[in-house]
Coordinates of C-alpha atoms in Angstrom, one line a residue:
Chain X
X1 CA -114.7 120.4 -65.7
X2 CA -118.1 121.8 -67.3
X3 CA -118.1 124.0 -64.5
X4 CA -116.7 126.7 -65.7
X5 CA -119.7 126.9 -68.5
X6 CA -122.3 126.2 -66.1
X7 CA -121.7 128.5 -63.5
X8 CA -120.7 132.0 -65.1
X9 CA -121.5 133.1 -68.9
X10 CA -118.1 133.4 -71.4
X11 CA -117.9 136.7 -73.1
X12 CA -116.2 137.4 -76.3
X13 CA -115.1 140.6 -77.7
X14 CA -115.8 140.4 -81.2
X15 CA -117.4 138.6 -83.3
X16 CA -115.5 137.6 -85.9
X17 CA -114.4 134.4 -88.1
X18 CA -112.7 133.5 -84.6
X19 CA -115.5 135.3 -82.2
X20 CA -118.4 133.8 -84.1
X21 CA -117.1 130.5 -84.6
X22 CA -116.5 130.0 -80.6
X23 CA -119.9 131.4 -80.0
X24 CA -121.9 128.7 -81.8
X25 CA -120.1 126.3 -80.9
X26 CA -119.6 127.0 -77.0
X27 CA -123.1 127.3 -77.6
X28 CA -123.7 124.4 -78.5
X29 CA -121.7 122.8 -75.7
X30 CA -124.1 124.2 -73.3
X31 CA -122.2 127.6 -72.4
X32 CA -124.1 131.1 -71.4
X33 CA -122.0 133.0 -74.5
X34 CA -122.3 136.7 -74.4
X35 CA -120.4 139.4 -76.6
X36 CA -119.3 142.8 -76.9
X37 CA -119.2 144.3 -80.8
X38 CA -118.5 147.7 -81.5
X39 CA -121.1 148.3 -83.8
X40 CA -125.3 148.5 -83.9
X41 CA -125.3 147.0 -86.9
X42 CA -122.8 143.6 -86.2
X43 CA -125.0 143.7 -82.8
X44 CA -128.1 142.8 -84.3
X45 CA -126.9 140.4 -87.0
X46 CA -124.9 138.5 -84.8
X47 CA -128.2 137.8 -83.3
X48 CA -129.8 136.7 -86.1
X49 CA -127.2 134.6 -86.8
X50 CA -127.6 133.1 -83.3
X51 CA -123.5 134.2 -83.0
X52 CA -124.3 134.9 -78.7
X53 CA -127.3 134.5 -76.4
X54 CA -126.3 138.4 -75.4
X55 CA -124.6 140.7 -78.1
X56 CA -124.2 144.4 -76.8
X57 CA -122.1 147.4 -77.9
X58 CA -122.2 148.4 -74.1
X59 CA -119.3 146.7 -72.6
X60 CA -121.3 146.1 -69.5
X61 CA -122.4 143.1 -71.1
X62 CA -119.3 141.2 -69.9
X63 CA -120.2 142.3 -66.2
X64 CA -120.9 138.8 -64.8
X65 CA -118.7 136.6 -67.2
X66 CA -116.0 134.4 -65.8
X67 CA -113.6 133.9 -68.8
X68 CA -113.4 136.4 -71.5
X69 CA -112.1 135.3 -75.0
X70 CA -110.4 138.7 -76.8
X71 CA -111.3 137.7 -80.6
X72 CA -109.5 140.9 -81.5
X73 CA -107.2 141.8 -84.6
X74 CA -103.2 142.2 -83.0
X75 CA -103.3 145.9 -83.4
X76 CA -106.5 146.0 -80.9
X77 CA -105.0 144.0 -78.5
X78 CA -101.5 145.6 -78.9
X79 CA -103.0 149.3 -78.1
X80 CA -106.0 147.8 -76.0
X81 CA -109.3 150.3 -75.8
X82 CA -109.3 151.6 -73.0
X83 CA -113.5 151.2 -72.2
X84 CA -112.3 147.1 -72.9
X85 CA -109.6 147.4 -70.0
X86 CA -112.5 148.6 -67.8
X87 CA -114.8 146.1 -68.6
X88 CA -113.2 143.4 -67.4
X89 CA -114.6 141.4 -64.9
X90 CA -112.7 141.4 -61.3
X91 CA -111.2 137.7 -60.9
X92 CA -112.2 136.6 -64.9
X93 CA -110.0 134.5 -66.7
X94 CA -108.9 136.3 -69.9
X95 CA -107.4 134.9 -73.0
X96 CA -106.8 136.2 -76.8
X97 CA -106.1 134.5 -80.0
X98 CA -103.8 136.7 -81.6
X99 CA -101.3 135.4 -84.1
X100 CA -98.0 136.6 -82.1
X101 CA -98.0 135.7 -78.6
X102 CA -94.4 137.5 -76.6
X103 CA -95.9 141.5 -77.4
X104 CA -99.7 140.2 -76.6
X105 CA -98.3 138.9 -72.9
X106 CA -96.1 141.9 -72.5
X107 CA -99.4 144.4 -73.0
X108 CA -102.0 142.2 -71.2
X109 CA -100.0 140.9 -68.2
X110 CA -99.8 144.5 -67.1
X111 CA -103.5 144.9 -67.5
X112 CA -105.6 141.9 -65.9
X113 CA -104.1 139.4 -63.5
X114 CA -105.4 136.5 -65.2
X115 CA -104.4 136.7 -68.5
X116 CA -103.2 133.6 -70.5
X117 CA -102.1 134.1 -73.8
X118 CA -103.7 131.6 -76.9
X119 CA -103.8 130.9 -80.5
X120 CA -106.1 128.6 -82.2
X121 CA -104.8 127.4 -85.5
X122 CA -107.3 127.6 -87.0
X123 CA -108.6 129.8 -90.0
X124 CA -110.8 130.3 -93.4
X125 CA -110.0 133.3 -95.9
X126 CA -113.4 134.7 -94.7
X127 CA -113.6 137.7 -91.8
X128 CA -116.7 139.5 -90.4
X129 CA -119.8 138.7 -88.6
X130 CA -121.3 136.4 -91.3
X131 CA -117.8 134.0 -91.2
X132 CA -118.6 132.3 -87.7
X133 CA -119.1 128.6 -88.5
X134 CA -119.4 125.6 -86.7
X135 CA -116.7 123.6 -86.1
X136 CA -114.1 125.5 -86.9
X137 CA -111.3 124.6 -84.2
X138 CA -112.1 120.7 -84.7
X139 CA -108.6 119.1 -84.5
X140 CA -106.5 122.1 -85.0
X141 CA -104.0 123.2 -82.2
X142 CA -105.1 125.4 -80.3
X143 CA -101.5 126.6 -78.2
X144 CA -101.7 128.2 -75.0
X145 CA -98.6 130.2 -73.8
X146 CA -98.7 130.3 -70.1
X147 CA -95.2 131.9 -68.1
X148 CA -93.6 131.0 -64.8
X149 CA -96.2 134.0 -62.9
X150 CA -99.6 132.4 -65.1
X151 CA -102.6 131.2 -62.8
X152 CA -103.0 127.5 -63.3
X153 CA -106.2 127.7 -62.6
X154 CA -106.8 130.1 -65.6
X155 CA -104.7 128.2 -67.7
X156 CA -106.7 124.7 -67.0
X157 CA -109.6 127.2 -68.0
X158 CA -108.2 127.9 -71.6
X159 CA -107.3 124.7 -72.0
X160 CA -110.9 123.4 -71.3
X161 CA -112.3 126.0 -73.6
X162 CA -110.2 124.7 -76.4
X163 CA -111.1 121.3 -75.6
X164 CA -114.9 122.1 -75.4
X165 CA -114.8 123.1 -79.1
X166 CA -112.9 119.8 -80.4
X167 CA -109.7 121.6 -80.7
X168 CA -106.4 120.2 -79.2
X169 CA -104.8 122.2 -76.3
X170 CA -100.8 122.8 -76.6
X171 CA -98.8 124.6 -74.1
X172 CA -95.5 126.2 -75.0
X173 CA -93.2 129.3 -74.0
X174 CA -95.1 132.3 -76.2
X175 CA -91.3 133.0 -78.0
X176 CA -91.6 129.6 -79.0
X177 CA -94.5 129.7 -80.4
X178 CA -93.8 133.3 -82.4
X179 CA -90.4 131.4 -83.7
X180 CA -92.4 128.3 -84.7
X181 CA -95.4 130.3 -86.1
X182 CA -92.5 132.8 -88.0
X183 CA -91.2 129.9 -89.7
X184 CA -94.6 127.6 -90.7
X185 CA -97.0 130.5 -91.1
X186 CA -95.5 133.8 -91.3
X187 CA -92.9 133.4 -93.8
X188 CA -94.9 131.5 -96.3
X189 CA -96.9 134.7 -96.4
X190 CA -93.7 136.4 -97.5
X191 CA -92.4 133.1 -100.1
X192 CA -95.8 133.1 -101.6
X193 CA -96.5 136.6 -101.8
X194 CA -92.9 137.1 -103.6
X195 CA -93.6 133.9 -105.9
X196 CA -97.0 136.2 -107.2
X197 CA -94.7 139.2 -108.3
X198 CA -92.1 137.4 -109.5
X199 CA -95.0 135.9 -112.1
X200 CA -96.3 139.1 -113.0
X201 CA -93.2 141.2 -113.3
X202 CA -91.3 138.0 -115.3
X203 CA -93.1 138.5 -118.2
X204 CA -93.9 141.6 -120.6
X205 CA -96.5 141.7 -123.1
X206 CA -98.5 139.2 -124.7
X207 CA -96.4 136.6 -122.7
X208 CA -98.4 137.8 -119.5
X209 CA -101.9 136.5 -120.8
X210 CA -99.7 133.2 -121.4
X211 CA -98.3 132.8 -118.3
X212 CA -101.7 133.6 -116.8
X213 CA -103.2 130.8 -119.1
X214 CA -100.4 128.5 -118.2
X215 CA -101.0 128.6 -114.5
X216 CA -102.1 125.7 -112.8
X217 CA -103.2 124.2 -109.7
X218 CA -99.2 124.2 -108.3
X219 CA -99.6 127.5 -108.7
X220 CA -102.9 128.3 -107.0
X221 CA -101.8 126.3 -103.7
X222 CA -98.3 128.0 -104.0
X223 CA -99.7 131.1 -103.9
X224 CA -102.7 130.8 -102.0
X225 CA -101.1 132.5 -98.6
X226 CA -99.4 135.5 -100.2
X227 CA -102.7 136.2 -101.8
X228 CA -104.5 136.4 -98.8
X229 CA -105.1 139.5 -96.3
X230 CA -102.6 141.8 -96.3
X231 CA -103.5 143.5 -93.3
X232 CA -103.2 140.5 -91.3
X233 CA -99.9 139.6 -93.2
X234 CA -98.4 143.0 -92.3
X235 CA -99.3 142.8 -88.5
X236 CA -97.9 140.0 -88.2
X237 CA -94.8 141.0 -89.6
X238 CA -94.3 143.6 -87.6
X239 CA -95.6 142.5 -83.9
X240 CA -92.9 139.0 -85.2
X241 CA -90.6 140.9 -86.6
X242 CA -87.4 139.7 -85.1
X243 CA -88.6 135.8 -85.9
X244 CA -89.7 136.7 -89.4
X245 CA -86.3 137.9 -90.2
X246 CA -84.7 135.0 -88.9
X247 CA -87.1 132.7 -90.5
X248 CA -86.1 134.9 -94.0
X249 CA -82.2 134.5 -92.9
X250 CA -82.8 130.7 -93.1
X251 CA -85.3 130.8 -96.4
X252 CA -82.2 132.7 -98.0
X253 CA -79.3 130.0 -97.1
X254 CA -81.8 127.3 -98.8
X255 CA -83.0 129.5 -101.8
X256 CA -79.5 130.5 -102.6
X257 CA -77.9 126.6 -102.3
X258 CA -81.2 125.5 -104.8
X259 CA -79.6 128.8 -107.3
X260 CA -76.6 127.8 -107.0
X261 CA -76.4 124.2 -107.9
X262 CA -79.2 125.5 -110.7
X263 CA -76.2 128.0 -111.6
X264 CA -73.0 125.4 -111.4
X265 CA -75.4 122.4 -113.5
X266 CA -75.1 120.7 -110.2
X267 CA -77.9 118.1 -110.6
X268 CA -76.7 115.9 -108.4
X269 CA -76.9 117.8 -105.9
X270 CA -80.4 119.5 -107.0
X271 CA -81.6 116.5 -106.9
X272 CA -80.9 115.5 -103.4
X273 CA -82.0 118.8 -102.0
X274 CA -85.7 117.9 -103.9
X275 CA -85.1 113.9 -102.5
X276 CA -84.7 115.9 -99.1
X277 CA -87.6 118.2 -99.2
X278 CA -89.7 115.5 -100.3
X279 CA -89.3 113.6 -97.5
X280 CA -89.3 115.7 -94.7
X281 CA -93.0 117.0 -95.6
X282 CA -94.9 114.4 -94.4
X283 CA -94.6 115.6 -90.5
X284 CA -95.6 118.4 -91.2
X285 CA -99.1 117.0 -92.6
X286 CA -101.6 116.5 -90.4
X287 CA -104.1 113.7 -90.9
X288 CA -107.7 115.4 -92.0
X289 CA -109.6 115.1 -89.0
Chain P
X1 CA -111.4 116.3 -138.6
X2 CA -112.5 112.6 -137.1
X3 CA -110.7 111.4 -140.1
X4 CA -107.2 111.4 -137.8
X5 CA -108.6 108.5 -135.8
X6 CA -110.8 106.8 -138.3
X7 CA -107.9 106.5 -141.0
X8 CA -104.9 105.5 -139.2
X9 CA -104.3 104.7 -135.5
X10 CA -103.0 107.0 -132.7
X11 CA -99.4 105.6 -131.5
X12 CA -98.8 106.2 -127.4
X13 CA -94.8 105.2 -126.8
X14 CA -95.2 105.0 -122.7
X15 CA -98.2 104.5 -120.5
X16 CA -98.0 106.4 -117.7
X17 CA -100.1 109.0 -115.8
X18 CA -100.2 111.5 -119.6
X19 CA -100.1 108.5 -121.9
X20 CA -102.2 106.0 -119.9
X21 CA -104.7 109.3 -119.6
X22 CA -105.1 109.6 -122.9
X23 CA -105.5 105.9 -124.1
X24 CA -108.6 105.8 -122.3
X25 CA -109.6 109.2 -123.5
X26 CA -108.8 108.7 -127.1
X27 CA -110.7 104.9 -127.2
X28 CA -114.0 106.5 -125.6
X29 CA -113.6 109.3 -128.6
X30 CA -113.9 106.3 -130.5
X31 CA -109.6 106.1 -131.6
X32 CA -107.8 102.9 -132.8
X33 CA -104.8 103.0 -130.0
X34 CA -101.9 101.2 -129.9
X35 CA -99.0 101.5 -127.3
X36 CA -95.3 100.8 -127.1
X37 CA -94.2 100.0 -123.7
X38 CA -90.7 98.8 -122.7
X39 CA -91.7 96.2 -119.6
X40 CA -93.7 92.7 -120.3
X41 CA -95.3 93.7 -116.8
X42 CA -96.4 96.5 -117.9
X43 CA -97.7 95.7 -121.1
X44 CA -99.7 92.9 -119.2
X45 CA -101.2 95.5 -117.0
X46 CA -101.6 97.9 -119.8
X47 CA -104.0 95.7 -121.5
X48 CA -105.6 94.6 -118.2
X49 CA -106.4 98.2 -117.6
X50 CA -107.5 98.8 -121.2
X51 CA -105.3 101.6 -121.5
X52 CA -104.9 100.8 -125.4
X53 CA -106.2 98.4 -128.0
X54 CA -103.1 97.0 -128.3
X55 CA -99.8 96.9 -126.3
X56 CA -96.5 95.5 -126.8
X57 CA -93.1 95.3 -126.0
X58 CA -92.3 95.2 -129.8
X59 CA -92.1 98.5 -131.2
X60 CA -93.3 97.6 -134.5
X61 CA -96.8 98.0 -132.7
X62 CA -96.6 101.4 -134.0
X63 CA -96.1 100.5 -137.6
X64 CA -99.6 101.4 -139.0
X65 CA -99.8 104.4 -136.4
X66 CA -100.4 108.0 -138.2
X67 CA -100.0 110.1 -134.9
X68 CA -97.5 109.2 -132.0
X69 CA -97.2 110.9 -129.0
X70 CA -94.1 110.2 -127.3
X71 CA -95.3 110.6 -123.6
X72 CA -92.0 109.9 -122.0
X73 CA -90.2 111.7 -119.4
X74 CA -87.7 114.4 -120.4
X75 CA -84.4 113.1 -120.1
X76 CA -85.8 110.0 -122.5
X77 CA -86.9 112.7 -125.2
X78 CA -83.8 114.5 -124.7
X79 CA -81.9 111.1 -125.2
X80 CA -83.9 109.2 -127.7
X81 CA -83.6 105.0 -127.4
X82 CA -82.9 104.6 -131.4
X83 CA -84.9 101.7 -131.6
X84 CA -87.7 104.2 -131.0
X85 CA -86.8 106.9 -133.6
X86 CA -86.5 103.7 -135.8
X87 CA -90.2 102.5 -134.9
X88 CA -91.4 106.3 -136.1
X89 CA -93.9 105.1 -139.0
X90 CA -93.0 106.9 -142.2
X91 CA -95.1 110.0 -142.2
X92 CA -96.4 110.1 -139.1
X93 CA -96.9 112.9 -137.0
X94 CA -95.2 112.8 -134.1
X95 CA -95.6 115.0 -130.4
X96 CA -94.5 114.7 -127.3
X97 CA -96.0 116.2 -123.7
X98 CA -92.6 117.3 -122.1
X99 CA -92.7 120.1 -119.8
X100 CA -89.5 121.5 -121.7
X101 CA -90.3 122.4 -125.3
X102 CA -86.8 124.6 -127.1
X103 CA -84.5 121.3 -126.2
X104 CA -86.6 118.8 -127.1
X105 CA -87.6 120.8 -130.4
X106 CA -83.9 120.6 -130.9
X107 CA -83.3 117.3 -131.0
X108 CA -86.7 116.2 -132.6
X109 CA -86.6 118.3 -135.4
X110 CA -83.5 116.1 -136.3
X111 CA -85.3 112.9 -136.4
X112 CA -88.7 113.5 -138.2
X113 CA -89.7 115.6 -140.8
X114 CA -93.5 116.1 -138.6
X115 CA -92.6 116.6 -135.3
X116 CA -94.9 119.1 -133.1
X117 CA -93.7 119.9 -129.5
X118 CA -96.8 119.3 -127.3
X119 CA -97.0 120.1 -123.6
X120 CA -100.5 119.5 -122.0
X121 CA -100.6 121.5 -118.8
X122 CA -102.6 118.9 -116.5
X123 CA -100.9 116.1 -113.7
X124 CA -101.6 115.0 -110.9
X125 CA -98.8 113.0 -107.9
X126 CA -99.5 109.5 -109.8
X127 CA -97.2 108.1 -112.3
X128 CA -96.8 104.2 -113.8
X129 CA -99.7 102.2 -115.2
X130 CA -101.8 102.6 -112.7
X131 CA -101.9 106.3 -112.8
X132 CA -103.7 106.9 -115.8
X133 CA -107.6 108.1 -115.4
X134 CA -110.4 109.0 -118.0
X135 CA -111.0 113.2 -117.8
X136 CA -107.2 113.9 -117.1
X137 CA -107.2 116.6 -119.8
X138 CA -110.6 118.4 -119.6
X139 CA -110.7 122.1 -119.3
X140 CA -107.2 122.3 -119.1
X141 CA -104.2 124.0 -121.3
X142 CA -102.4 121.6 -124.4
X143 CA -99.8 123.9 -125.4
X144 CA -98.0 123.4 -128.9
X145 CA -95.3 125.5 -130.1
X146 CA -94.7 125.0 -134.0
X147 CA -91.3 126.9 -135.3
X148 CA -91.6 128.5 -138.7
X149 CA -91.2 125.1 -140.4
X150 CA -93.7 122.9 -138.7
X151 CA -96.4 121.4 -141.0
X152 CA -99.6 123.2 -140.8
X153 CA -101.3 119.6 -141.3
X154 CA -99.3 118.2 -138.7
X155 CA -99.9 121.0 -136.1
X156 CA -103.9 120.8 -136.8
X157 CA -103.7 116.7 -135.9
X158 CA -101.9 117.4 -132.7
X159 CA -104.1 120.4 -131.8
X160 CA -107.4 118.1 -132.9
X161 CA -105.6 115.2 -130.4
X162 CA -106.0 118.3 -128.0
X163 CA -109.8 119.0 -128.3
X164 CA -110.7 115.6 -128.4
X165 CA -110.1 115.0 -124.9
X166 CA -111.2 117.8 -123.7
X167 CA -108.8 119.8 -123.8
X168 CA -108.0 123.4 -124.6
X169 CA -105.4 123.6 -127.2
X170 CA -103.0 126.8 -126.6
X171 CA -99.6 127.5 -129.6
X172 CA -96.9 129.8 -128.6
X173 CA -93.1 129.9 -129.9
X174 CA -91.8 127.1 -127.9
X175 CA -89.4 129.5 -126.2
X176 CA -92.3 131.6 -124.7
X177 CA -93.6 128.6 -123.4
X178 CA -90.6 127.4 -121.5
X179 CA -90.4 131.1 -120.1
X180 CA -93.9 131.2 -119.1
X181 CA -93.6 127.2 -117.3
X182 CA -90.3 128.5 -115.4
X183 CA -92.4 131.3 -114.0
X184 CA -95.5 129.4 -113.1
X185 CA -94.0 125.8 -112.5
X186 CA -90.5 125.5 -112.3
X187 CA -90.0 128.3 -109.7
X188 CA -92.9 127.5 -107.4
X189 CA -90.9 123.5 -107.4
X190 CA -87.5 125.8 -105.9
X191 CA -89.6 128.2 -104.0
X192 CA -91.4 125.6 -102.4
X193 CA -88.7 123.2 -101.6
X194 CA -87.0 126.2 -100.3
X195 CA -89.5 126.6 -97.7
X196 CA -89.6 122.8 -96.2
X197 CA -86.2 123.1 -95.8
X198 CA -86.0 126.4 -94.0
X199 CA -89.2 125.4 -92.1
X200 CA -87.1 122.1 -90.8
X201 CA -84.0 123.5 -90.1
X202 CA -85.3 127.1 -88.5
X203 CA -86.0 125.1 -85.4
X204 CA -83.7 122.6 -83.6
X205 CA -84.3 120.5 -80.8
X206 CA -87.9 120.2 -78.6
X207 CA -88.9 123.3 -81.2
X208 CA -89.0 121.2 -84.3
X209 CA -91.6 119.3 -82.9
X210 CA -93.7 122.3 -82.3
X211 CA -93.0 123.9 -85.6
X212 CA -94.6 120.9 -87.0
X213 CA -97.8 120.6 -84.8
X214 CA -98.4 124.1 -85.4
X215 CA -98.0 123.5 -89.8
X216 CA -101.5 124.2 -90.8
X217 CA -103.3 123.6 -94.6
X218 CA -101.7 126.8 -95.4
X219 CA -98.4 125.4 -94.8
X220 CA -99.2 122.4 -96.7
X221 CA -100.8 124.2 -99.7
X222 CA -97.6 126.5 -99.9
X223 CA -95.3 123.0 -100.0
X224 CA -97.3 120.9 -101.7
X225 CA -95.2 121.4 -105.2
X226 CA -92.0 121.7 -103.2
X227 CA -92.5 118.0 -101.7
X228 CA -92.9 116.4 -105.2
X229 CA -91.3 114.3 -107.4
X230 CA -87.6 115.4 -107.6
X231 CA -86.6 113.5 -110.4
X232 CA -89.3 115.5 -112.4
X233 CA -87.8 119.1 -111.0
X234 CA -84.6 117.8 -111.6
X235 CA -85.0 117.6 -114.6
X236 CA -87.2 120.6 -115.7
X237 CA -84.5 122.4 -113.9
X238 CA -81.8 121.4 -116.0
X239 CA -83.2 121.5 -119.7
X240 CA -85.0 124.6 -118.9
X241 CA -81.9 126.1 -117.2
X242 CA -81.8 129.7 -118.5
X243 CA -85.3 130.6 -118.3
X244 CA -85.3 129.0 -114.5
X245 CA -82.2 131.2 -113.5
X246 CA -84.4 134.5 -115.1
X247 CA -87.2 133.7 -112.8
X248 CA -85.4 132.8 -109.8
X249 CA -83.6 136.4 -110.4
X250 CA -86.9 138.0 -110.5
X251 CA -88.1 135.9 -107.6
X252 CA -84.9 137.0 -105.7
X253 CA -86.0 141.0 -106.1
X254 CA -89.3 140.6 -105.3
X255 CA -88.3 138.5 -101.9
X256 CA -85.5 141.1 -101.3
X257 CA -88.1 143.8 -101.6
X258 CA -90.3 142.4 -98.7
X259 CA -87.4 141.4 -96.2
X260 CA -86.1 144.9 -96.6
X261 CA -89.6 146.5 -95.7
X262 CA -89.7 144.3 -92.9
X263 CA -85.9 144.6 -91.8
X264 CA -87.0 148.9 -91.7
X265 CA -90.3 148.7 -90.4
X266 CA -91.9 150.0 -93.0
X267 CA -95.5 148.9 -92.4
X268 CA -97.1 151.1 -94.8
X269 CA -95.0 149.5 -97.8
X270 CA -95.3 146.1 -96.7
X271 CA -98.8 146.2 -97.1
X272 CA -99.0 148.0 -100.1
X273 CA -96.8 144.9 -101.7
X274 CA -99.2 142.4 -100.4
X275 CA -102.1 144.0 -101.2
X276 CA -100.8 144.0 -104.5
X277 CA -99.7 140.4 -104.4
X278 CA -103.8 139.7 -103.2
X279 CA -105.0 142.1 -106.1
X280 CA -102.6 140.0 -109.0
X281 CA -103.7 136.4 -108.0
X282 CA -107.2 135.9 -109.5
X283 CA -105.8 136.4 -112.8
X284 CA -103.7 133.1 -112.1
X285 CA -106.6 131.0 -111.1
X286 CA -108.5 129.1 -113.5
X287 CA -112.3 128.6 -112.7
X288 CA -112.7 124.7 -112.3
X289 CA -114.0 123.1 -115.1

């Protein structure tokens, strides 16, 4: 299985949190790692920081790679450059790690015959050549979304480079995935960022410096998500939009049954919601790794 | 101001995570402390764990006390045993740390002539004798919220309790308070719960186990207050009802807001409402002490 480090170099376009991280640590793992950046400047930091054994704003520094990771933002990869289309390798294996998976296939399976789509769960609230850091994917999911036309062989690939970097490989239909993602990581975007404004604007006057003051740790890790990066937050509302809105349909029908047995004195039945959440959390907690 | 301690002792009535806290706290600032528990077993425990000087069953351990803090759960402050208003030490001033201040004002008032509402702001998932810890308090908000007839004297003792375990001592009316806690704690509890719920019941089938392997630390920070104790949000629901409905109301336009940006596709205002939800958070966060 290490062949496919040993006998071509990987190439990754960009170098982000994602692009840096997979560059130290396929690095690490032996692999020839070589990346394309768009700027001078990224170019020769990334080389400082050891990000790639190659880093080049000439795409021709893919030319001899046999997979090629796209560590690209969803808008690049939704309205693909078209000097990236070109550089492409005839035969390489090409994956992304976009946040939406459905649109990303729809673009890139017209593009490159070898195109598998992927995600790696995996994140920090840092962005830009200097977030790279080792060890990022270790134990997170990293999904693959392979359809009925996908290349095995190119999948097994993905897989293997998700693997080589400690994370663990999960294969699923991509509109499963965007439903899944809508619901655990999407719409707490939305919950969180709403929960931030509702704070601010629910208070006037000095009682805004108080409910500042009063603010504690509940509310830090309530609010951590829709305090994060709103451009990433916006794109994937729109390239998930239809699962989003679902996933808001369903927030609603809970939201409104906690109000309304708030309203009615209900607490009873308040109570048994609260029993309920509390217990269905724990499979959705992963054990630190 | 040490003269509160080296007078008379400090009366805890419950030994839980707040009152078991600040037993140990108030014996290493040198206090006399003496607790009323309801359970030989705990007492037992209580005294094993050094949590107070002295502990009994007997509420006439209180007798000599010049400070009480009733560190009880709600619905027992809202409910008063009578054998505990009974065991109030002539004199004495007496607090509480409930998480509702206007009710419990209400029905303390009634019952003696130097009562201070009290409500410090710190917690963690433990409760019961064994939950207590040295340090619970330190750097973090004690709010009290004296009416127009509160004694001076006995606000200063409850405020001086405050500061000497570390804590920062905070007085607002007691109805500003309970508006600023359904803002910052009661809400996140529904918001959050809200979520776990939608995110279990969005999927069905094969799905839910996806949408769970794919629940990141973002997921858990966003549901952490959602998945806890529901007695507790029961309860902070219903005796801070009106305030909690206000928020959820505010809540309600903010989330309304978002799903109608996304529902139109209007990208541009999307992320203008979550930059401004990124731009509003560090206000919220305290720097750890």
């Amino acid at each position: 299985m290490a062949a496919l480090w040993q006998d071509r170099p990987v190439g990754l376009v960009g170098l982000g949190l994602i692009g840096g991280s997979l560059g130290l640590d396929l690095q690490a793992a032996g692999a020839d790692v070589r990346a394309w950046v768009h700027r001078d400047a990224t170019a020769a930091r990334a080389l400082e920081r050891g990000l790639a054994q190659q880093v080049s704003t000439n795409p021709e520094v893919l030319n001899s790679c046999g997979l090629v990771v796209l560590a690209l933002p969803l808008d690049q990869l939704m309205a693909p450059d078209p000097a990236l289309v070109g550089a492409i390798p005839e035969g390489a294996v090409v994956t992304d790690v976009g946040s939406v998976k459905a649109p990303v296939l729809a673009v890139w399976d017209q593009l490159t015959p070898r195109f598998v789509g992927g995600h790696p769960m995996a994140g920090t609230a840092q962005a830009g050549v200097e977030a790279g850091q080792r060890g990022l994917f270790l134990g997170r999911p990293w999904v693959t979304t392979p359809a009925a036309h996908t290349d095995p062989e190119a999948l097994a690939a993905v897989r293997q480079l998700a693997e080589v970097v400690g994370s663990q490989p999960i294969s699923c239909p991509a509109e499963a995935h965007d439903r899944a993602v809508a619901l655990i990581s999407h719409l707490p975007v939305l919950v969180s960022a709403a929960l931030l404004e509702a704070a601010d604007q629910g208070a006037a006057g000095e009682e805004q410096g108080l409910v500042r003051a009063l603010a504690s740790s509940g509310f830090a890790d309530t609010t951590r998500v829709g305090g994060g990066n709103p451009q990433l937050g916006t794109l994937m509302c729109r390239w998930n939009r239809q699962a989003v809105l679902n996933a808001l349909r369903h927030y609603q029908r809970q939201l409104d049954t906690l109000m309304a047995a708030v309203a009615a004195e209900d607490w009873p039945a308040l109570a048994a919601k609260l029993e309920h959440a509390q217990q269905i959390r724990p499979p959705f907690l992963k054990t630190p790794s």
